[in-house]
Amino acid sequence: MSDRQKTRARPTPRRAIAETYGEVLANGIARRHVLKGFLAIAGAAATLPLLKAGAAIAAEPSTLAFAELARVRDTKDHWPAGYNRQILARWGDALFVDSPAFDLKSLDGKAAARQFGYNNDFTQFLPLPLGSDSSDHGLLVVSHEYATPFLMFSGLTDEDYRAKLTDDQIRAIMASVGISVLEVRKAGGQWQIVLDGPYNRRIHMGTEMAISGPAAGDARLQTKADPAGLTVFGTISNCNGGITPWGTMLSGEEGAMDVFAGDYKTLPNQEMVERQGWDEDENDIYSASRVEPRFRFEEEPNESMRFDWVVEIDPFDPTAKPVKRTALGRMTHEGAQCSVAPDGRVVVFMGDDDDFEYLYRFVTRDPWNPTDRAANRDLLDYGTLSVAKFDSDGSMHWLALTAGEGPLTAAAGFASQADVVLNTRAAADLVGATPMDAPEGFVVHPKTGKLYVAMTENEDRLAAGEGEAKEQVNSANPRGPNPHGHLLELVPPGAGDQPDYAADSFQWDVFVLCGDPSKAEEGAMYNPATSVNGWFTDPDNLAVDPAGRLWVATDGPPPAGIADALFVMDTEGPGRALPKLFYVAPIGAECCSPTFTPDGQTVFLSIQHPGELRFADDEDATSIADAGTNWPDFVDGQPARPSLIVLSRDDGGVVGS
Ligand code: FEO
Ligand code: CA
Ligand code: CA
Ligand code: CA
């Protein structure tokens, strides 16, 4: 889900948070977690100091040594002194020797398919050659989540653009989403795209892909163009993702409802469609149905079922057909964080980014083969999908979503695994999963074996004692409403030694409760040494750098006085949960998916939807004319361009140290 949609739908909080951090402790909500997690820095004190903005903290316990930024909200972006920032790829930049120059007056589908796409989100550096630890040559795999036509083409507004878009502009939009693969190389301290590199590739709504796994060939996926239900053109709403141990990219399709036109209530499988969160208010935002009839519900009632999956793409084989892996379930997929169990089975952790949705895990049936890459081709088609249930005693359990097991009976609508993966959320409801506060980032810490998960926010969660049981707070989502989000720490058995990511049960802790620690009513919780600049809200993507530090990219709306930003903190030791402000994006943009070279000296970062808010009032921009910025080129009358940037130290040292 784009934050633009979320922002539009954001209701007024139903009540102010009454509990202070101290009261949360006193009331026992997450008490065990708070005390366990912060005892090291609290020393012998039995109670923790309430965090106050500006409170004088003499010690500097963090391993991070850069000069923290001051909070800033600006048309420009900001990075620390002693660092440099390079724009590596802007929307419309060439990916191939023969790419046409970026020209919005003539942009069409053919041109856009040869250029870097719009609204880059997931970003990952993969060293070249595959399996090496090169830090100056590699591939960047990048997803392009969605488009905002009236901020791309001049003369359009949010009110009139659907009718005004030309067919060429619609085709350009459909070619500007999806995936980019870029070969990049560092020379003379600067990174550049290798335009004649053999791996460069664009994948978009015109790219043919296979459908595999339990739902492949299912009658509900069959269309007039594809009576077998095995082949689909395109991927869209490509949000975050992950990288498999064999170096393929997994891309989460995070809600394709935007693309389709018509009355979704005419679709078959009505309950399934509604449980998927489809909403007629957000229909047909690209006018795509005008150029491709398959996007009209009446024309092709099953086309929409062929989206909202995880797609596997092989960036090391430009001829490989992408595959939608239906075994991983159908939801508003955010990321797909991969790890390996001690027995070699591959484990994929996924968030379903919507209020009250769940955390999922997929464990392959078979171990992966590190010596024969091709042997892993169908690994993700067989295995067990499960969903997380959190208990207040600090344990959590992965509940299998397997047809025929427990409540997932034929009578309940789950006669086959195809029924389960097509209607994943309903299956998760039945087994009793814990409704979360819009889960997004999911990262495995390679040194400690722990996992970190970001809950972005949930304004609709009711305080304990109000409304339906589903909407009341639980120990893993302890604030109702939760406008600021939080981070959880999940600990598999054997963490630190040989973590078993496939185990049925983990332990968990609250790691950070986001918000302004100077406002007791927000109930924020960080390391008490957190500065006035270090606190944040709306955590989205997470990453761990080669030195083991946790990076948090935010996707607001951010609090007053700052745009969305990138923060970094230690996860262990005295600097645990002590965030520092490292980078601030231009107004309206979110930061996405920091990714590091193996030497830790370069961080790549996606800057998505710059200018999407107006500078004057932080409301949604309605045209290029009132967009909050035209970063990074600052050419009058021209749109902002989502871009992939590079940050490194002037002296070439490890970022953050
Ligand atoms: Fe695409 Fe959930 O952010
Ligand atoms: Ca977003
Ligand atoms: Ca996201
Ligand atoms: Ca988000």
XYZ file of C-alpha atoms in Angstrom, residues 147-653:
507
model
C 3.087 5.816 -10.255
C 1.395 9.133 -9.587
C 0.477 10.336 -13.101
C -0.364 13.933 -12.182
C 3.076 14.392 -10.594
C 4.796 12.930 -13.683
C 3.202 14.764 -16.618
C 2.508 18.488 -16.752
C -1.006 19.785 -17.335
C -2.664 17.133 -15.176
C -4.231 17.408 -11.726
C -5.432 14.784 -9.306
C -9.007 15.707 -10.290
C -8.787 15.475 -14.067
C -5.837 13.252 -14.952
C -7.653 9.976 -15.568
C -9.521 11.355 -18.557
C -6.661 13.547 -19.762
C -3.905 10.926 -19.857
C -2.991 10.020 -23.433
C -2.726 6.369 -24.410
C 1.051 6.808 -24.768
C 1.252 8.229 -21.250
C -0.745 5.289 -19.877
C 1.593 2.865 -21.634
C 4.576 4.780 -20.260
C 3.173 4.454 -16.743
C 2.642 0.709 -17.150
C 6.264 0.388 -18.302
C 7.577 2.582 -15.445
C 6.504 0.189 -12.677
C 7.956 -3.257 -11.984
C 11.667 -4.018 -11.604
C 15.027 -2.652 -12.806
C 18.276 -4.601 -12.819
C 21.346 -2.356 -13.178
C 24.977 -3.344 -13.449
C 26.994 -0.753 -11.486
C 30.692 -0.133 -10.996
C 32.743 2.225 -8.828
C 35.593 4.053 -10.528
C 37.435 7.072 -9.190
C 35.183 7.115 -6.127
C 32.026 7.510 -8.249
C 29.454 4.856 -9.042
C 28.062 4.548 -12.534
C 25.638 2.365 -14.442
C 27.387 0.030 -16.892
C 25.117 0.751 -19.850
C 26.461 -2.076 -21.977
C 26.314 -4.572 -19.091
C 24.730 -7.911 -20.029
C 22.477 -8.050 -16.950
C 20.627 -4.744 -17.342
C 16.925 -5.428 -17.564
C 13.491 -3.906 -17.149
C 10.511 -5.962 -16.018
C 7.121 -4.241 -16.151
C 3.423 -4.769 -16.905
C 4.256 -6.111 -20.363
C 6.682 -8.805 -19.173
C 5.543 -12.403 -19.493
C 5.796 -14.418 -16.308
C 4.865 -17.875 -15.099
C 2.506 -18.794 -12.269
C 3.703 -21.708 -10.119
C 2.815 -23.392 -6.848
C -0.523 -24.547 -5.419
C -2.692 -21.994 -7.274
C -1.068 -22.492 -10.688
C -3.707 -23.573 -13.176
C -6.553 -23.086 -10.707
C -9.843 -22.236 -12.404
C -9.878 -18.909 -10.540
C -6.657 -17.885 -12.308
C -7.778 -18.809 -15.823
C -8.518 -16.060 -18.340
C -9.495 -15.821 -21.991
C -5.885 -15.076 -22.927
C -4.551 -17.805 -20.623
C -7.065 -20.660 -20.340
C -4.444 -22.781 -18.561
C -4.013 -20.246 -15.719
C -0.230 -20.558 -15.907
C 1.004 -17.364 -17.582
C 0.437 -13.706 -16.784
C 1.755 -10.466 -18.192
C 3.206 -8.118 -15.649
C 3.882 -7.367 -12.044
C 2.781 -4.221 -10.232
C 2.773 -2.603 -6.787
C 6.241 -4.094 -6.310
C 7.030 -3.022 -2.799
C 9.893 -4.403 -0.771
C 11.378 -7.842 -1.258
C 14.298 -10.067 -0.477
C 17.155 -12.084 -1.936
C 17.237 -15.881 -1.884
C 20.426 -17.744 -0.896
C 20.937 -18.550 -4.590
C 20.795 -14.872 -5.573
C 17.315 -14.429 -7.017
C 15.120 -11.489 -6.074
C 11.736 -11.922 -4.409
C 9.393 -8.980 -5.007
C 6.216 -8.446 -3.015
C 3.153 -7.328 -4.983
C 1.531 -5.028 -2.457
C -2.033 -4.627 -3.682
C -2.938 -4.460 -7.374
C -6.446 -3.138 -6.843
C -5.400 0.276 -8.139
C -4.933 -1.064 -11.650
C -8.380 -2.518 -12.179
C -11.550 -0.778 -13.320
C -15.182 -1.500 -12.665
C -17.314 -2.696 -9.794
C -15.366 -5.249 -7.785
C -18.646 -6.421 -6.305
C -19.386 -8.086 -9.653
C -16.394 -10.390 -9.230
C -16.783 -14.052 -8.329
C -15.463 -15.110 -4.905
C -16.858 -11.966 -3.323
C -15.784 -12.677 0.254
C -12.257 -13.468 -0.873
C -12.004 -10.214 -2.797
C -13.193 -8.187 0.173
C -10.907 -9.954 2.635
C -8.043 -9.056 0.305
C -8.840 -5.444 1.163
C -10.098 -4.334 -2.235
C -11.743 -0.981 -2.203
C -13.717 0.612 -5.012
C -12.509 4.084 -4.034
C -9.017 3.375 -5.342
C -10.005 1.775 -8.632
C -8.319 2.356 -11.987
C -5.807 4.998 -10.892
C -3.745 4.620 -14.082
C -6.638 4.432 -16.575
C -4.907 1.224 -17.666
C -8.184 -0.413 -18.648
C -8.447 2.058 -21.528
C -5.458 0.484 -23.287
C -5.699 -3.055 -21.879
C -9.222 -4.460 -21.531
C -7.999 -7.254 -19.214
C -7.972 -4.629 -16.452
C -11.780 -4.260 -16.630
C -13.503 -6.594 -14.185
C -16.401 -7.218 -16.583
C -14.005 -8.115 -19.381
C -11.764 -10.462 -17.417
C -13.098 -11.298 -13.952
C -10.122 -13.504 -13.045
C -7.258 -11.235 -14.118
C -7.028 -9.567 -10.715
C -6.471 -12.934 -8.991
C -3.172 -13.182 -10.856
C -1.663 -10.317 -8.816
C -0.770 -9.768 -5.124
C 1.766 -12.628 -5.072
C 5.520 -12.857 -4.474
C 7.456 -12.839 -7.766
C 10.875 -14.506 -8.145
C 13.256 -12.858 -10.622
C 16.740 -14.062 -11.545
C 18.903 -10.954 -12.020
C 21.862 -13.080 -13.107
C 19.959 -14.516 -16.096
C 18.331 -11.763 -18.180
C 16.487 -14.391 -20.219
C 14.867 -16.079 -17.195
C 11.096 -15.722 -17.027
C 9.910 -14.277 -13.689
C 7.705 -16.638 -11.671
C 4.810 -15.809 -9.330
C 5.295 -18.207 -6.402
C 1.767 -18.785 -5.121
C 2.895 -21.048 -2.260
C 3.891 -17.857 -0.394
C 0.285 -16.699 -0.216
C -1.778 -13.824 -1.550
C -1.882 -10.598 0.467
C -0.571 -7.012 0.309
C 2.976 -8.329 0.271
C 5.639 -6.059 1.700
C 9.035 -7.791 1.981
C 10.307 -11.354 1.663
C 13.322 -11.678 3.966
C 15.184 -14.950 3.398
C 17.244 -17.004 5.817
C 18.320 -20.631 6.105
C 17.465 -23.159 8.826
C 20.233 -25.403 10.223
C 19.055 -28.253 8.003
C 19.335 -26.116 4.859
C 15.651 -25.390 4.351
C 15.000 -21.839 3.232
C 12.796 -19.618 5.391
C 11.056 -16.515 4.022
C 9.592 -13.933 6.433
C 6.860 -11.663 5.085
C 4.661 -8.825 6.314
C 1.128 -8.104 5.091
C 1.057 -4.298 5.133
C -2.389 -3.328 6.255
C -3.880 -2.456 9.617
C -4.596 -5.584 11.695
C -2.921 -7.881 9.184
C -0.335 -10.517 9.991
C 3.270 -11.670 9.862
C 3.848 -14.747 7.714
C 6.602 -17.275 7.201
C 7.234 -19.816 4.454
C 9.580 -22.777 5.034
C 10.625 -24.815 2.004
C 10.039 -28.554 2.081
C 13.536 -29.274 0.811
C 16.988 -27.863 1.628
C 18.584 -25.550 -0.882
C 21.522 -26.687 -2.970
C 24.531 -24.329 -2.617
C 26.504 -26.054 -5.383
C 23.862 -26.366 -8.106
C 21.952 -23.136 -8.615
C 19.491 -24.644 -11.085
C 18.441 -27.243 -8.503
C 16.779 -24.446 -6.501
C 14.561 -23.357 -9.363
C 11.326 -24.783 -7.944
C 12.261 -24.790 -4.261
C 9.729 -22.093 -3.363
C 6.828 -24.100 -4.786
C 6.820 -26.679 -1.987
C 6.729 -25.995 1.724
C 4.706 -24.724 4.654
C 3.140 -21.285 4.915
C 2.428 -20.166 8.466
C 1.311 -17.085 10.381
C 2.480 -15.536 13.654
C 0.663 -15.592 16.979
C 2.227 -13.580 19.815
C 1.682 -14.505 23.454
C 2.097 -12.094 26.363
C 4.597 -14.415 28.066
C 7.202 -13.460 25.482
C 6.735 -16.479 23.241
C 5.431 -16.486 19.698
C 4.234 -19.348 17.564
C 4.106 -20.025 13.839
C 0.715 -21.563 13.030
C 0.630 -23.639 9.858
C -1.771 -22.647 7.088
C -2.206 -26.080 5.569
C -5.445 -27.242 3.970
C -7.005 -30.048 5.988
C -5.189 -29.150 9.215
C -6.950 -27.661 12.251
C -9.771 -25.291 11.313
C -8.742 -25.157 7.625
C -11.305 -27.728 6.529
C -13.183 -28.166 3.280
C -16.330 -27.096 5.103
C -14.594 -23.846 6.033
C -13.664 -23.264 2.394
C -10.165 -24.734 2.427
C -10.452 -28.001 0.510
C -7.074 -27.540 -1.158
C -3.852 -25.566 -0.667
C -4.952 -23.440 -3.623
C -7.915 -22.359 -1.473
C -5.493 -21.434 1.309
C -3.039 -19.411 -0.761
C -5.782 -17.604 -2.704
C -7.497 -16.617 0.536
C -4.499 -16.411 2.846
C -5.867 -13.725 5.160
C -9.077 -15.648 5.825
C -7.084 -18.786 6.612
C -4.925 -16.789 9.024
C -8.061 -15.385 10.687
C -9.298 -18.916 11.335
C -6.125 -20.197 13.002
C -6.034 -17.245 15.408
C -3.094 -15.138 14.210
C -2.243 -11.885 16.031
C -3.439 -8.758 14.179
C -0.491 -6.378 13.831
C -0.050 -2.639 13.268
C 0.662 -2.676 9.499
C 3.824 -4.810 9.358
C 6.431 -3.715 6.819
C 10.205 -4.141 7.238
C 11.556 -7.546 8.267
C 15.277 -8.185 8.611
C 17.473 -10.990 9.926
C 20.542 -9.872 11.878
C 23.291 -12.103 10.486
C 25.500 -11.844 13.595
C 23.005 -12.326 16.425
C 20.443 -14.422 14.543
C 17.619 -12.196 15.809
C 14.956 -10.710 13.554
C 13.609 -7.170 13.600
C 10.147 -6.270 12.348
C 8.677 -2.802 11.757
C 5.029 -2.061 12.472
C 4.493 1.234 10.632
C 1.448 2.507 12.510
C -2.230 1.807 13.070
C -4.552 4.665 13.931
C -7.518 2.312 14.066
C -6.420 0.080 16.901
C -8.660 0.778 19.851
C -7.400 1.173 23.374
C -7.859 -1.832 25.602
C -11.426 -2.133 26.720
C -12.975 -0.467 23.669
C -14.744 -2.041 20.714
C -14.187 -5.405 19.096
C -11.642 -7.776 20.567
C -9.673 -7.681 17.324
C -9.030 -3.991 17.703
C -7.856 -4.042 21.272
C -4.215 -3.767 22.173
C -2.167 -6.898 22.632
C 1.299 -7.265 24.112
C 2.999 -7.176 20.691
C 0.944 -4.143 19.624
C 0.672 -2.380 22.968
C -0.696 1.025 21.963
C -4.188 1.864 20.776
C -4.294 3.933 18.649
C -0.714 3.554 17.420
C 0.020 6.543 15.176
C 3.815 6.204 15.449
C 4.604 2.512 14.995
C 7.084 0.232 16.733
C 9.834 -2.337 16.260
C 9.759 -5.888 17.570
C 12.722 -8.192 18.090
C 12.125 -11.894 17.383
C 14.541 -14.481 18.728
C 14.570 -17.969 17.189
C 15.906 -20.872 19.252
C 19.675 -21.126 18.910
C 20.078 -17.421 18.028
C 23.719 -16.351 18.242
C 24.929 -19.864 17.563
C 22.803 -21.777 15.099
C 19.430 -20.028 14.827
C 16.566 -22.292 13.832
C 14.407 -20.036 11.694
C 12.133 -23.001 10.898
C 11.273 -23.673 14.570
C 7.592 -23.620 15.560
C 8.152 -21.135 18.410
C 10.369 -18.063 18.920
C 10.776 -15.590 21.767
C 10.066 -11.902 21.239
C 10.607 -8.454 22.754
C 9.477 -4.922 22.127
C 12.610 -3.210 20.751
C 11.430 0.381 20.194
C 8.081 2.114 20.632
C 8.253 5.048 18.215
C 7.127 8.628 18.815
C 8.453 11.705 20.582
C 9.963 10.746 23.928
C 9.464 14.280 25.252
C 5.688 13.761 25.066
C 4.790 11.272 27.756
C 1.357 10.734 26.241
C 2.945 9.176 23.135
C 4.322 6.307 25.185
C 7.609 6.152 23.252
C 10.432 3.868 24.359
C 14.075 4.060 23.259
C 17.475 3.889 24.846
C 17.402 6.775 27.357
C 20.477 8.345 25.665
C 18.455 9.055 22.490
C 18.939 12.670 21.381
C 16.274 15.186 20.367
C 17.176 14.336 16.746
C 17.238 10.554 17.026
C 13.614 9.668 17.653
C 11.366 8.701 14.746
C 7.919 7.570 13.671
C 6.491 5.295 10.956
C 9.319 2.761 10.514
C 9.107 0.968 7.171
C 12.185 -0.713 5.629
C 14.905 -2.208 7.839
C 18.460 -3.264 7.008
C 21.511 -4.491 8.915
C 24.918 -3.218 7.737
C 28.117 -5.318 7.656
C 29.056 -3.923 11.089
C 25.781 -5.224 12.516
C 23.934 -1.937 12.960
C 20.179 -1.682 12.324
C 19.037 0.947 9.807
C 15.434 2.165 9.833
C 13.874 4.035 6.903
C 10.661 5.887 7.673
C 7.502 6.327 5.590
C 5.374 8.991 7.262
C 3.646 11.320 7.315
C 6.529 12.383 9.516
C 6.074 14.568 12.581
C 6.395 18.352 12.313
C 9.857 19.668 11.570
C 11.302 16.698 9.704
C 10.793 14.885 6.424
C 11.045 11.095 6.139
C 14.515 9.973 7.042
C 17.047 7.231 7.680
C 18.077 6.377 11.241
C 20.656 3.881 12.513
C 21.269 2.201 15.859
C 23.093 -0.633 17.581
C 21.067 -3.694 18.499
C 23.325 -4.933 21.312
C 25.464 -3.350 24.016
C 25.075 0.058 25.623
C 23.977 1.636 22.325
C 21.084 -0.799 21.924
C 17.990 0.967 20.552
C 19.777 4.346 20.491
C 18.794 5.735 17.061
C 20.760 8.495 15.329
C 19.562 10.608 12.443
C 21.750 9.906 9.386
C 19.917 11.190 6.309
C 16.801 13.274 5.631
C 14.899 12.963 2.338
C 13.364 15.873 0.440
C 9.790 16.714 1.418
C 7.157 14.171 0.407
C 9.680 11.369 -0.171
C 10.100 8.213 1.829
C 13.497 6.548 2.207
C 13.522 2.936 1.069
C 15.680 -0.096 1.432
C 19.240 0.940 2.383
C 21.697 -1.653 1.037
C 25.442 -1.891 1.608
C 28.527 -3.064 -0.210
C 30.243 -5.928 1.677
C 33.008 -3.582 2.884
C 30.414 -1.307 4.494
C 31.826 1.735 2.713
C 28.878 2.418 0.398
C 25.168 2.590 1.131
C 22.627 2.755 -1.680
C 19.223 4.198 -0.839
C 15.995 4.625 -2.803
C 14.208 7.960 -2.551
C 10.588 7.309 -3.428
C 7.842 9.843 -4.256
C 9.734 13.136 -3.615
C 7.387 16.130 -3.646
C 4.264 14.075 -3.027
C 3.323 16.527 -0.258
C 2.889 20.292 -0.623
C 5.522 22.373 1.114
C 3.010 24.838 2.546
C 0.852 22.454 4.535
C 2.060 18.855 4.128
C -1.190 17.979 2.336
C -1.118 15.739 -0.759
C 0.217 17.561 -3.820
C -2.309 17.732 -6.661
C -0.063 18.537 -9.654
C 3.536 19.276 -10.590
C 2.769 22.943 -9.849
C 2.123 22.391 -6.148
C 4.459 19.443 -5.519
C 6.645 20.103 -2.480
C 9.888 19.840 -4.435
C 11.310 19.158 -7.883
C 14.344 17.367 -6.424
C 16.959 16.386 -7.495
C 17.304 18.571 -10.610
C 15.342 21.638 -9.415
C 14.312 22.633 -12.947
C 11.367 25.031 -12.879
C 8.140 23.447 -14.058
C 9.638 19.976 -14.228
C 8.578 17.102 -11.953
C 10.570 15.691 -9.076
C 12.292 12.453 -10.050
C 12.388 9.471 -7.698
C 16.049 8.447 -7.564
C 18.526 5.902 -6.337
C 21.294 7.607 -4.361
C 24.689 6.579 -2.994
C 26.137 7.756 0.327
C 29.740 7.249 1.375
C 32.411 8.828 3.542
C 34.785 11.367 2.038
C 37.675 9.410 3.555
C 36.374 6.088 2.244
C 35.772 4.563 5.683
